[in-house]
Coordinates of C-alpha atoms in Angstrom, one line a residue:
M1 CA 0.0 0.0 0.0
V2 CA 2.8 2.4 0.9
V3 CA 4.7 1.7 -2.4
L4 CA 1.4 2.1 -4.4
S5 CA 0.6 5.4 -2.6
V6 CA 4.1 6.7 -3.4
I7 CA 3.7 5.7 -7.1
I8 CA 0.3 7.4 -7.3
G9 CA 1.4 10.5 -5.5
V10 CA 4.6 10.9 -7.6
G11 CA 2.6 10.3 -10.8
L12 CA -0.2 12.7 -10.1
Y13 CA 2.2 15.4 -8.8
G14 CA 4.4 15.1 -11.9
Y15 CA 1.4 15.4 -14.1
W16 CA 0.1 18.4 -12.1
V17 CA 3.4 20.2 -12.5
Y18 CA 3.1 19.6 -16.3
A19 CA -0.6 20.5 -16.4
N20 CA -0.6 23.5 -14.1
H21 CA -1.8 25.4 -17.2
V22 CA -5.5 25.0 -16.2
T23 CA -6.7 28.5 -15.4
L24 CA -10.4 28.9 -14.7
E25 CA -12.5 32.0 -14.2
N26 CA -12.7 33.8 -10.8
Y27 CA -9.2 32.4 -9.9
L28 CA -10.5 29.0 -9.1
W29 CA -7.7 26.7 -10.4
P30 CA -8.7 23.0 -9.9
I31 CA -6.9 20.2 -11.7
A32 CA -8.6 16.8 -11.8
E33 CA -6.8 13.6 -12.7
V34 CA -8.0 10.0 -13.0
L35 CA -6.3 6.6 -13.3
P36 CA -7.6 3.0 -13.3
W37 CA -7.1 1.4 -9.9
R38 CA -8.2 -1.8 -8.1
G39 CA -10.9 -2.4 -10.8
E40 CA -12.4 1.1 -10.3
Y41 CA -11.2 4.6 -11.0
F42 CA -9.0 6.7 -8.7
L43 CA -9.9 10.5 -8.9
A44 CA -7.7 13.2 -7.4
I45 CA -8.4 16.9 -7.4
V46 CA -5.7 19.6 -6.4
N47 CA -6.1 23.3 -5.8
T48 CA -3.3 25.0 -7.9
G49 CA -4.5 28.5 -7.2
N50 CA -4.6 30.8 -4.2
E51 CA -8.4 30.9 -3.6
P52 CA -9.7 28.1 -1.4
F53 CA -12.5 25.9 -2.8
Y54 CA -14.5 22.7 -2.0
V55 CA -15.6 19.9 -4.3
K56 CA -19.4 20.0 -4.9
Q57 CA -20.2 17.5 -7.7
I58 CA -18.5 14.7 -9.7
Y59 CA -19.9 13.9 -13.2
L60 CA -19.5 10.3 -14.4
K61 CA -19.6 9.0 -17.9
G62 CA -23.2 7.8 -18.7
G63 CA -24.9 10.6 -16.7
T64 CA -24.5 9.8 -13.0
V65 CA -23.7 12.7 -10.7
L66 CA -22.1 12.1 -7.3
T67 CA -21.4 14.2 -4.3
P68 CA -17.9 13.9 -2.7
N69 CA -19.1 11.9 0.3
Q70 CA -20.5 9.2 -2.1
A71 CA -17.0 8.3 -3.3
T72 CA -15.0 5.5 -1.6
N73 CA -12.2 6.4 0.7
P74 CA -8.9 5.1 -0.8
N75 CA -7.1 5.3 2.6
L76 CA -4.2 7.4 1.5
N77 CA -2.4 9.7 3.9
W78 CA -1.5 12.5 1.4
C79 CA -5.0 13.5 0.4
S80 CA -8.3 14.4 2.1
V81 CA -11.5 12.4 1.6
S82 CA -13.8 14.8 3.5
N83 CA -15.3 17.7 1.6
T84 CA -13.4 20.3 3.5
E85 CA -11.9 23.5 2.3
L86 CA -8.9 22.9 0.0
M87 CA -6.1 25.5 0.2
H88 CA -3.2 26.0 -2.2
N89 CA -1.5 22.6 -3.2
Q90 CA -4.0 20.5 -1.1
W91 CA -5.6 17.4 -2.6
W92 CA -9.0 15.6 -2.4
C93 CA -9.2 12.0 -3.6
G94 CA -11.7 9.2 -3.9
E95 CA -12.6 6.0 -5.8
V96 CA -15.6 5.8 -8.1
N97 CA -17.0 2.8 -10.1
K98 CA -17.4 4.7 -13.4
L99 CA -15.1 6.9 -15.4
P100 CA -15.3 10.6 -14.1
V101 CA -15.4 13.1 -17.0
A102 CA -15.7 16.4 -15.1
V103 CA -15.9 18.0 -11.6
R104 CA -17.6 21.1 -10.2
V105 CA -15.8 23.1 -7.5
C106 CA -17.1 26.2 -5.7
S107 CA -15.3 29.0 -3.9
A108 CA -15.0 28.7 -0.1
L109 CA -15.2 32.5 0.1
D110 CA -18.3 32.8 -2.1
P111 CA -20.1 29.4 -2.7
S112 CA -22.2 30.9 -5.5
V113 CA -19.0 31.1 -7.7
C114 CA -18.4 27.7 -9.2
V115 CA -16.5 26.3 -12.2
V116 CA -16.7 23.0 -14.1
A117 CA -13.3 21.4 -14.9
P118 CA -12.7 18.4 -17.2
V119 CA -10.9 15.3 -15.8
H120 CA -7.6 14.4 -17.4
G121 CA -5.7 11.1 -17.2
W122 CA -5.2 7.8 -18.8
V123 CA -8.6 7.8 -20.6
T124 CA -9.2 10.9 -22.7
V125 CA -12.8 12.3 -22.6
T126 CA -13.3 15.0 -25.3
F127 CA -16.2 17.5 -25.7
S128 CA -16.2 20.8 -27.5
Q129 CA -17.8 22.9 -24.8
P130 CA -17.0 21.6 -21.2
T131 CA -19.6 23.7 -19.5
Q132 CA -22.3 22.5 -21.9
A133 CA -21.4 18.8 -22.1
V134 CA -24.3 16.4 -21.8
F135 CA -23.4 14.6 -18.6
G136 CA -26.9 13.1 -18.1
I137 CA -30.2 14.0 -16.6
A138 CA -29.9 13.0 -12.9
N139 CA -29.2 16.1 -10.7
C140 CA -29.0 18.3 -13.8
P141 CA -28.8 22.0 -12.9
V142 CA -30.8 23.2 -16.0
L143 CA -32.7 20.5 -17.9
A144 CA -33.9 21.6 -21.4
S145 CA -36.2 19.5 -23.6
V146 CA -38.1 19.7 -26.8
S147 CA -41.3 17.6 -27.5
D148 CA -41.5 17.0 -31.3
S149 CA -43.8 14.2 -32.4
Q150 CA -43.7 15.3 -36.1
N151 CA -39.9 15.0 -36.6
T152 CA -39.7 18.7 -37.4
G153 CA -36.4 20.4 -37.9
W154 CA -35.9 22.8 -35.0
E155 CA -33.1 24.7 -33.3
V156 CA -32.8 26.1 -29.7
T157 CA -30.1 28.6 -28.9
W158 CA -29.1 30.0 -25.5
T159 CA -26.7 32.6 -24.1
M160 CA -25.1 32.8 -20.7
A161 CA -21.9 34.3 -19.2
G162 CA -21.1 35.9 -22.6
G163 CA -21.2 32.7 -24.5
S164 CA -23.7 31.4 -27.1
Y165 CA -24.7 27.7 -27.6
S166 CA -27.2 25.8 -29.7
V167 CA -28.9 22.4 -30.2
S168 CA -30.7 21.4 -33.4
E169 CA -32.5 18.1 -33.9
S170 CA -35.5 16.7 -35.8
T171 CA -37.0 14.6 -33.0
S172 CA -37.9 14.9 -29.3
Y173 CA -34.7 15.6 -27.3
Q174 CA -33.5 16.7 -23.9
W175 CA -30.1 17.9 -22.7
C176 CA -28.4 19.2 -19.6
I177 CA -26.9 22.7 -19.3
L178 CA -24.2 23.3 -16.6
P179 CA -24.0 27.0 -15.7
P180 CA -20.5 28.1 -14.7
Y181 CA -21.8 29.9 -11.6
Y182 CA -25.0 31.2 -10.0
P183 CA -27.0 33.2 -9.8
I184 CA -27.0 33.5 -13.6
T185 CA -29.6 34.4 -16.3
I186 CA -29.9 32.1 -19.3
N187 CA -31.8 33.4 -22.4
F188 CA -33.3 31.0 -24.9
Q189 CA -34.5 31.4 -28.5
A190 CA -36.3 28.6 -30.4
G191 CA -37.3 28.4 -34.1
I192 CA -38.4 26.0 -36.8
I193 CA -35.7 25.1 -39.4
Q194 CA -37.7 22.8 -41.7
S195 CA -41.4 21.8 -41.5
P196 CA -42.5 18.3 -42.8
S197 CA -44.0 18.4 -46.3
G198 CA -47.6 19.5 -46.2
Y199 CA -47.4 20.9 -42.6
R200 CA -46.9 24.2 -41.1
C201 CA -45.1 24.0 -37.7
Q202 CA -44.2 26.3 -34.9
I203 CA -42.3 25.9 -31.6
S204 CA -43.4 27.5 -28.4
P205 CA -42.3 29.3 -26.5
S206 CA -40.1 31.0 -29.1
Q207 CA -38.3 32.9 -26.3
A208 CA -37.7 32.1 -22.7
Q209 CA -35.5 33.1 -19.8
V210 CA -34.3 31.0 -16.8
N211 CA -32.8 32.6 -13.7
Y212 CA -30.7 29.8 -12.2
N213 CA -29.9 30.2 -8.5
G214 CA -28.5 26.8 -7.7
T215 CA -31.8 24.9 -7.6
P216 CA -32.3 22.4 -10.4
T217 CA -34.8 23.8 -12.9
T218 CA -36.3 22.8 -16.3
Q219 CA -37.1 24.6 -19.6
S220 CA -39.5 22.8 -22.0
F221 CA -40.4 23.6 -25.6
A222 CA -43.1 22.0 -27.7
V223 CA -43.5 21.7 -31.5
T224 CA -47.0 21.8 -33.0
C225 CA -48.0 21.3 -36.6
Q226 CA -51.1 21.9 -38.7
Q227 CA -51.6 20.2 -42.1
Q228 CA -51.7 22.5 -45.1
Q229 CA -54.0 21.7 -47.9
Q230 CA -53.4 22.4 -51.6
P231 CA -54.8 23.5 -53.9
P232 CA -57.0 26.0 -52.0
P233 CA -60.7 25.8 -52.4
P234 CA -62.6 28.3 -54.5
P235 CA -62.6 31.7 -53.0
P236 CA -65.2 32.0 -50.2
P237 CA -68.0 34.5 -50.4
P238 CA -67.1 37.9 -49.1
P239 CA -68.0 38.6 -45.5
P240 CA -71.2 40.5 -44.7
G241 CA -71.1 44.2 -45.2
G242 CA -68.9 44.2 -48.3
G243 CA -65.9 42.5 -49.9
G244 CA -63.0 43.4 -52.1
S245 CA -59.3 43.1 -51.4
V246 CA -56.5 44.9 -49.7
T247 CA -52.8 45.0 -50.6
M248 CA -50.0 43.9 -48.3
T249 CA -46.6 45.2 -49.3
L250 CA -44.2 42.5 -48.1
V251 CA -40.6 43.8 -47.7
I252 CA -37.8 41.2 -47.2
D253 CA -34.8 42.8 -45.5
D254 CA -32.1 40.2 -46.1
G255 CA -28.9 41.9 -45.1
P256 CA -26.8 38.7 -44.7
G257 CA -27.9 37.4 -48.1
A258 CA -29.3 34.2 -46.6
S259 CA -31.7 31.9 -48.6
W260 CA -35.3 32.2 -47.5
T261 CA -38.8 31.1 -48.4
A262 CA -41.8 33.3 -47.5
K263 CA -45.4 32.1 -47.4
V264 CA -48.8 33.7 -46.8
D265 CA -51.5 31.3 -45.6
Q266 CA -55.3 32.0 -45.4
Y267 CA -56.9 30.5 -42.3
I268 CA -60.4 29.0 -43.0
S269 CA -62.3 26.7 -40.7
G270 CA -59.3 25.5 -38.7
A271 CA -57.1 24.9 -41.8
Y272 CA -54.3 26.9 -43.5
W273 CA -54.4 27.4 -47.3
I274 CA -51.3 28.7 -49.2
V275 CA -52.2 31.8 -51.2
W276 CA -48.7 33.2 -51.9
E277 CA -45.2 31.8 -51.8
Q278 CA -41.8 33.2 -52.8
S279 CA -38.1 32.2 -52.3
G280 CA -34.9 34.2 -52.7
S281 CA -31.5 35.1 -51.2
S282 CA -31.6 38.9 -51.2
S283 CA -33.7 41.8 -50.1
N284 CA -36.8 42.6 -52.1
A285 CA -40.4 43.9 -51.9
Y286 CA -43.6 42.1 -53.1
S287 CA -47.3 43.0 -53.4
V288 CA -49.7 40.4 -52.1
N289 CA -53.5 40.8 -52.6
L290 CA -55.6 39.6 -49.6
A291 CA -59.3 39.1 -49.4
K292 CA -60.7 41.8 -47.1
G293 CA -62.1 40.6 -43.8
Y294 CA -60.3 37.2 -43.8
Q295 CA -57.5 35.9 -41.5
Y296 CA -54.0 35.2 -42.7
A297 CA -50.6 34.2 -41.3
I298 CA -47.1 35.0 -42.6
S299 CA -44.2 32.5 -42.2
V300 CA -40.6 32.7 -43.3
S301 CA -38.1 29.8 -43.2
V302 CA -34.3 30.6 -43.0
P303 CA -31.2 28.4 -42.6
S304 CA -29.8 27.3 -39.3
G305 CA -28.0 30.1 -37.5
C306 CA -30.4 32.7 -38.9
T307 CA -33.6 34.2 -37.6
A308 CA -36.5 36.1 -39.2
S309 CA -38.8 38.6 -37.4
G310 CA -41.8 40.5 -38.7
S311 CA -43.3 43.9 -38.0
P312 CA -46.0 45.1 -37.4
V313 CA -47.4 41.5 -37.7
A314 CA -45.4 38.8 -35.8
L315 CA -44.5 35.8 -38.0
G316 CA -46.8 32.9 -37.4
S317 CA -49.6 34.9 -35.8
L318 CA -53.1 35.4 -37.3
F319 CA -54.2 38.8 -38.5
T320 CA -57.4 40.1 -40.2
A321 CA -57.0 41.8 -43.6
T322 CA -58.8 45.1 -43.1
N323 CA -56.7 47.8 -44.7
S324 CA -53.6 47.9 -47.0
F325 CA -50.3 48.0 -45.0
T326 CA -46.6 47.3 -45.3
E327 CA -45.1 44.2 -43.5
T328 CA -41.3 44.2 -43.0
V329 CA -39.5 40.9 -42.4
T330 CA -35.9 41.3 -41.1
I331 CA -33.4 38.4 -41.5
T332 CA -30.3 38.2 -39.2
C333 CA -27.6 35.6 -39.1
Q334 CA -24.9 34.7 -36.6
P335 CA -21.5 33.5 -38.0
T336 CA -21.2 29.8 -37.3
T337 CA -17.6 28.6 -37.6
P338 CA -17.1 25.1 -36.2
P339 CA -14.2 24.9 -33.7
P340 CA -11.0 23.2 -35.1
P341 CA -10.4 19.7 -33.8
P342 CA -8.0 19.6 -30.8
P343 CA -4.4 18.8 -31.7
P344 CA -3.2 15.3 -30.8
T345 CA -0.5 16.8 -28.5
T346 CA -0.7 20.1 -26.5
Y347 CA 2.5 22.2 -26.8
G348 CA 3.2 25.3 -24.8
C349 CA 5.6 27.4 -22.8
L350 CA 7.4 26.2 -19.7
L351 CA 7.4 29.5 -17.8
T352 CA 9.7 30.3 -14.8
V353 CA 8.8 33.5 -12.9
Q354 CA 11.1 35.3 -10.5
G355 CA 11.1 38.6 -8.5
Q356 CA 13.9 41.2 -8.4
S357 CA 14.5 44.7 -7.0
N358 CA 16.4 47.5 -8.7
P359 CA 19.0 48.3 -7.3
S360 CA 19.5 44.6 -6.8
G361 CA 19.3 43.1 -3.3
I362 CA 17.7 46.0 -1.5
A363 CA 14.2 44.4 -1.2
S364 CA 12.5 41.0 -1.4
V365 CA 10.1 40.8 -4.3
S366 CA 7.7 37.8 -4.1
V367 CA 5.8 36.3 -7.2
S368 CA 3.1 33.8 -7.7
P369 CA 3.2 31.3 -9.4
T370 CA 6.9 30.7 -9.6
S371 CA 6.5 28.2 -12.5
A372 CA 3.7 27.2 -14.8
F373 CA 2.9 25.3 -18.1
V374 CA 1.0 27.7 -20.4
P375 CA -0.6 26.0 -23.5
S376 CA 0.1 27.5 -26.9
G377 CA -2.1 30.5 -27.5
Q378 CA -3.3 30.8 -23.9
S379 CA -2.3 33.2 -21.0
Q380 CA -1.2 32.9 -17.4
P381 CA -2.0 35.5 -14.7
I382 CA 0.9 36.4 -12.3
G383 CA 1.0 38.4 -9.1
A384 CA 3.9 40.3 -7.5
T385 CA 4.4 42.0 -4.1
A386 CA 7.2 44.3 -2.9
P387 CA 7.6 46.6 0.2
L388 CA 7.0 50.3 -0.4
S389 CA 10.1 51.3 1.6
T390 CA 13.3 49.6 2.7
G391 CA 16.1 50.9 5.0
N392 CA 15.8 53.5 7.7
G393 CA 17.5 56.7 9.1
A394 CA 18.6 59.5 6.7
D395 CA 19.4 57.1 3.9
W396 CA 16.7 54.7 2.5
Y397 CA 15.0 53.4 -0.7
E398 CA 11.4 54.1 -1.8
F399 CA 9.4 52.1 -4.3
D400 CA 8.8 54.0 -7.6
H401 CA 7.4 51.7 -10.3
W402 CA 7.1 48.1 -11.8
S403 CA 8.9 46.8 -14.8
Y404 CA 9.7 43.3 -16.2
S405 CA 12.3 41.4 -18.3
L406 CA 11.3 38.4 -20.5
S407 CA 13.8 35.9 -21.7
G408 CA 12.3 33.6 -24.3
P409 CA 9.2 33.6 -26.4
G410 CA 5.8 35.1 -25.5
S411 CA 4.6 38.5 -24.5
V412 CA 3.8 40.2 -21.1
S413 CA 1.3 42.9 -20.2
L414 CA 0.8 44.8 -16.9
V415 CA -2.9 44.3 -15.8
S416 CA -3.1 46.4 -12.6
T417 CA -1.1 48.0 -9.7
S418 CA -2.1 49.0 -6.2
T419 CA -0.6 49.9 -2.8
K420 CA -1.9 48.8 0.6
S421 CA -0.6 48.2 4.1
G422 CA 3.0 49.2 3.3
N423 CA 3.3 47.0 0.1
A424 CA 3.1 47.5 -3.6
F425 CA 1.1 45.0 -5.6
S426 CA 0.9 44.2 -9.4
T427 CA -0.8 41.7 -11.6
W428 CA 0.6 40.6 -15.0
Q429 CA -0.5 38.4 -17.9
Y430 CA 1.9 36.2 -19.8
M431 CA 0.8 35.1 -23.3
C432 CA 2.3 32.0 -24.9
P433 CA 2.7 32.2 -28.7
S434 CA 0.1 30.4 -30.9
G435 CA 1.0 27.6 -33.3
L436 CA 3.8 26.0 -31.3
T437 CA 4.9 22.6 -32.6
R438 CA 7.1 21.9 -29.6
N439 CA 7.5 23.0 -26.0
V440 CA 9.6 26.1 -25.3
T441 CA 11.0 27.7 -22.2
A442 CA 10.7 31.3 -21.0
T443 CA 11.9 33.2 -17.9
L444 CA 9.9 36.2 -16.7
T445 CA 11.5 38.6 -14.1
I446 CA 9.2 41.0 -12.4
I447 CA 11.2 44.1 -11.2
A448 CA 10.4 46.5 -8.4
N449 CA 12.2 49.7 -9.1
Y450 CA 13.3 51.9 -6.1
D451 CA 14.5 55.5 -5.7
H452 CA 17.5 56.2 -3.5
D453 CA 16.1 58.7 -0.9
Y454 CA 18.0 60.7 1.7
I455 CA 17.8 63.8 4.0
Y456 CA 21.3 65.2 4.7
L457 CA 22.4 68.3 6.8
S458 CA 25.8 69.7 6.0
G459 CA 27.8 72.6 7.6
P460 CA 30.6 73.4 9.9
T461 CA 31.1 71.3 13.1
T462 CA 34.0 73.4 14.5
I463 CA 33.7 77.1 15.0
S464 CA 37.0 79.0 15.3
Q465 CA 37.6 82.2 17.3
G466 CA 36.3 85.3 15.6
T467 CA 33.5 83.5 13.7
T468 CA 30.0 84.6 14.5
T469 CA 27.9 83.1 11.7
A470 CA 27.8 79.7 10.1
Q471 CA 25.8 78.5 7.1
Y472 CA 24.0 75.1 7.0
T473 CA 22.4 73.3 4.0
L474 CA 19.7 70.6 4.0
S475 CA 19.8 68.4 0.9
W476 CA 17.1 65.8 0.1
S477 CA 15.7 63.3 -2.4
V478 CA 12.3 61.8 -1.4
A479 CA 11.0 60.4 -4.8
P480 CA 8.3 59.5 -5.6
G481 CA 7.2 62.0 -2.9
S482 CA 7.2 65.8 -3.0
A483 CA 8.6 68.2 -0.4
S484 CA 6.6 71.1 0.9
Q485 CA 8.4 72.8 3.9
V486 CA 11.7 72.9 5.9
Q487 CA 11.7 73.9 9.6
W488 CA 15.0 75.0 11.2
L489 CA 16.1 74.9 14.9
A490 CA 19.3 76.1 16.6
S491 CA 19.9 75.5 20.3
V492 CA 22.7 75.7 22.9
V493 CA 23.9 72.3 24.0
S494 CA 26.5 73.5 26.6
N495 CA 27.6 77.1 27.4
F496 CA 31.2 76.1 28.2
A497 CA 33.6 73.2 28.8
P498 CA 32.8 72.4 26.1
A499 CA 30.8 75.2 24.4
E500 CA 28.5 73.5 21.9
Y501 CA 25.3 74.1 19.9
Q502 CA 23.1 72.0 17.7
V503 CA 21.4 72.7 14.4
S504 CA 18.5 70.5 13.2
A505 CA 16.3 70.7 10.1
T506 CA 12.9 68.9 9.5
L507 CA 11.6 68.2 6.0
Y508 CA 7.9 67.8 5.5
Y509 CA 6.7 65.9 2.4
T510 CA 3.8 63.8 1.0
E511 CA 4.1 60.3 -0.6
Y512 CA 1.3 57.9 -1.8
G513 CA -1.2 60.3 -0.3
A514 CA 0.4 60.3 3.2
S515 CA 2.0 63.3 5.1
L516 CA 5.5 62.4 6.2
K517 CA 8.6 64.1 7.7
G518 CA 12.3 63.4 8.1
S519 CA 15.0 65.2 10.2
S520 CA 18.7 65.6 10.3
S521 CA 21.0 67.4 12.8
L522 CA 24.6 68.5 13.4
Q523 CA 26.5 69.6 16.5
A524 CA 29.2 72.2 16.4
T525 CA 32.0 72.9 19.0
L526 CA 33.5 76.4 19.6
S527 CA 37.3 76.7 19.7
C528 CA 39.5 79.5 21.0
T529 CA 43.2 80.0 20.1
S530 CA 43.6 81.8 23.4
G531 CA 41.3 81.4 26.4
T532 CA 38.2 79.4 27.0
P533 CA 35.1 79.7 24.8
Y534 CA 31.8 80.7 26.5
L535 CA 28.6 80.4 24.5
S536 CA 25.7 82.8 25.4
S537 CA 23.1 81.9 22.7
V538 CA 22.4 81.1 19.1
S539 CA 19.7 82.0 16.5
I540 CA 18.9 80.8 13.0
N541 CA 17.4 82.5 10.0
P542 CA 15.0 81.7 8.4
P543 CA 13.2 79.5 10.9
S544 CA 11.1 77.9 8.1
Q545 CA 11.0 77.8 4.3
S546 CA 8.5 76.6 1.7
V547 CA 10.0 74.2 -0.8
S548 CA 8.8 71.9 -3.6
G549 CA 9.9 68.9 -5.7
S550 CA 11.1 65.4 -5.1
S551 CA 14.7 66.6 -4.6
G552 CA 16.4 69.9 -3.7
S553 CA 18.2 71.8 -1.0
A554 CA 17.6 74.7 1.5
T555 CA 20.1 76.9 3.4
A556 CA 19.9 78.7 6.7
T557 CA 22.4 80.9 8.7
V558 CA 23.2 80.4 12.4
T559 CA 24.3 83.5 14.4
I560 CA 26.6 82.6 17.3
Y561 CA 26.9 84.9 20.4
W562 CA 30.1 83.8 22.2
Q563 CA 33.5 84.9 23.5
C564 CA 36.9 83.6 24.5
N565 CA 37.6 84.3 28.2
V566 CA 41.3 84.5 29.3
N567 CA 42.4 83.5 32.8
K568 CA 44.2 86.5 34.5
G569 CA 45.2 85.1 37.8
N570 CA 42.8 84.0 40.5
G571 CA 40.0 86.4 39.5
P572 CA 37.1 85.6 37.3
Y573 CA 37.4 85.1 33.5

């Protein structure tokens, strides 16, 4: 058991390092792997991202849906079998009796945010749209169905989360839709592609909306047909109160140039009779004579991927011909390009990410992830963190901006930057080139650039006999901040033995929206060539100055009131 556990652990971990390219929305990064084991299937799920999640559902081939507690415990000490919160690099594992094809995981911070991830491993399961795969009917989040007893050609399209999907059949059919998260709104449109010969069919509802909030729900459509009779009977007698005809001008607005067939049917005693029919593949206008006082319906058939709508009369609805009018039918089409088949082997970029400060070595820059496999034509998000300030005293370094260096193929873009709690943050996106025919390596270095900041006070520290003034200069560089004011202070430290005074300067500046200050000071000693110095007082001018800029200097003058006393015997100095 121990040897088998080691083999399974090493195999899954190696594959996870290679397949760490799986990046799902909302920063949920699950990777699910499967291998045959003890006559069943061993399933392991790892959290490769930084946001914690839990396993909600396991989808098996054939339609069965399991919850994690329905899986068998494999009794391995390196993975969890309880459905607890999975942190970064933590595993969940279990045994199931059928091949798992996908798993649904949900955020532990916001359980309404979920993603569906395909299962990789020894048996390949392929489907073109993972979040729309037909996993089966049991426990289906959104079950859609069409009842069609006439074998009519129909199509149902739906949109959700910015994507568009469709199903077209010519029989009764049901399928399962897996929303990527909830709550979410799913919009449906349904239409008839081809009616059976001699019948006029419609599908209802033609539009529907499902607001999925995590509770399984259904959306049903029904196809109904009425038999058309040809040729039409002799014209019926005019209705009481008069007769005659009216003219309907039928305008076909066919911007895409799709092929179409338009029909006008007269409705008499529960049956439809074709009175006008025209086909084409361009815009045109036609005059159709209608018997006044009778009911009619307009229908237009278009190819799959196209829709037709009428105004002011809705297509398929009955209307009474009372006055001449203009009916406009608008045809719209969505481009339908089938996705290319997946390549037999996935190539990509083996990416190494590292952090660095400039100047080098002055700060620790952390990055996540430090390595990843990025499939060809796909991208990898990267985060970086660095301290806003490093060093202390009158000489330090202050964060200024982010940059990067890329060695190898691919491209890098800066997504966002921010500062908080004494740190600078940035997010990046690395894009692996498309069309790779082999794996390539790339190294990305995220660089935190710093400014060398300082606040220095310079001036004399020894005052010779006969000197009564001294000039002091405060120099500074506080980039990316900006200075606003300098305050000066001169004070007597000791009047004699030794006679000393101190000069200090305080610089006030703003940086990243905060008001800051820094100080520097010097101490000067008085010296006599004859006698002993005695310091009475000192003053400084100006006491404060307004300044500006990230770097600069300011000067102040100290006036010294002192004398050298000579010892003339036993008397006072």
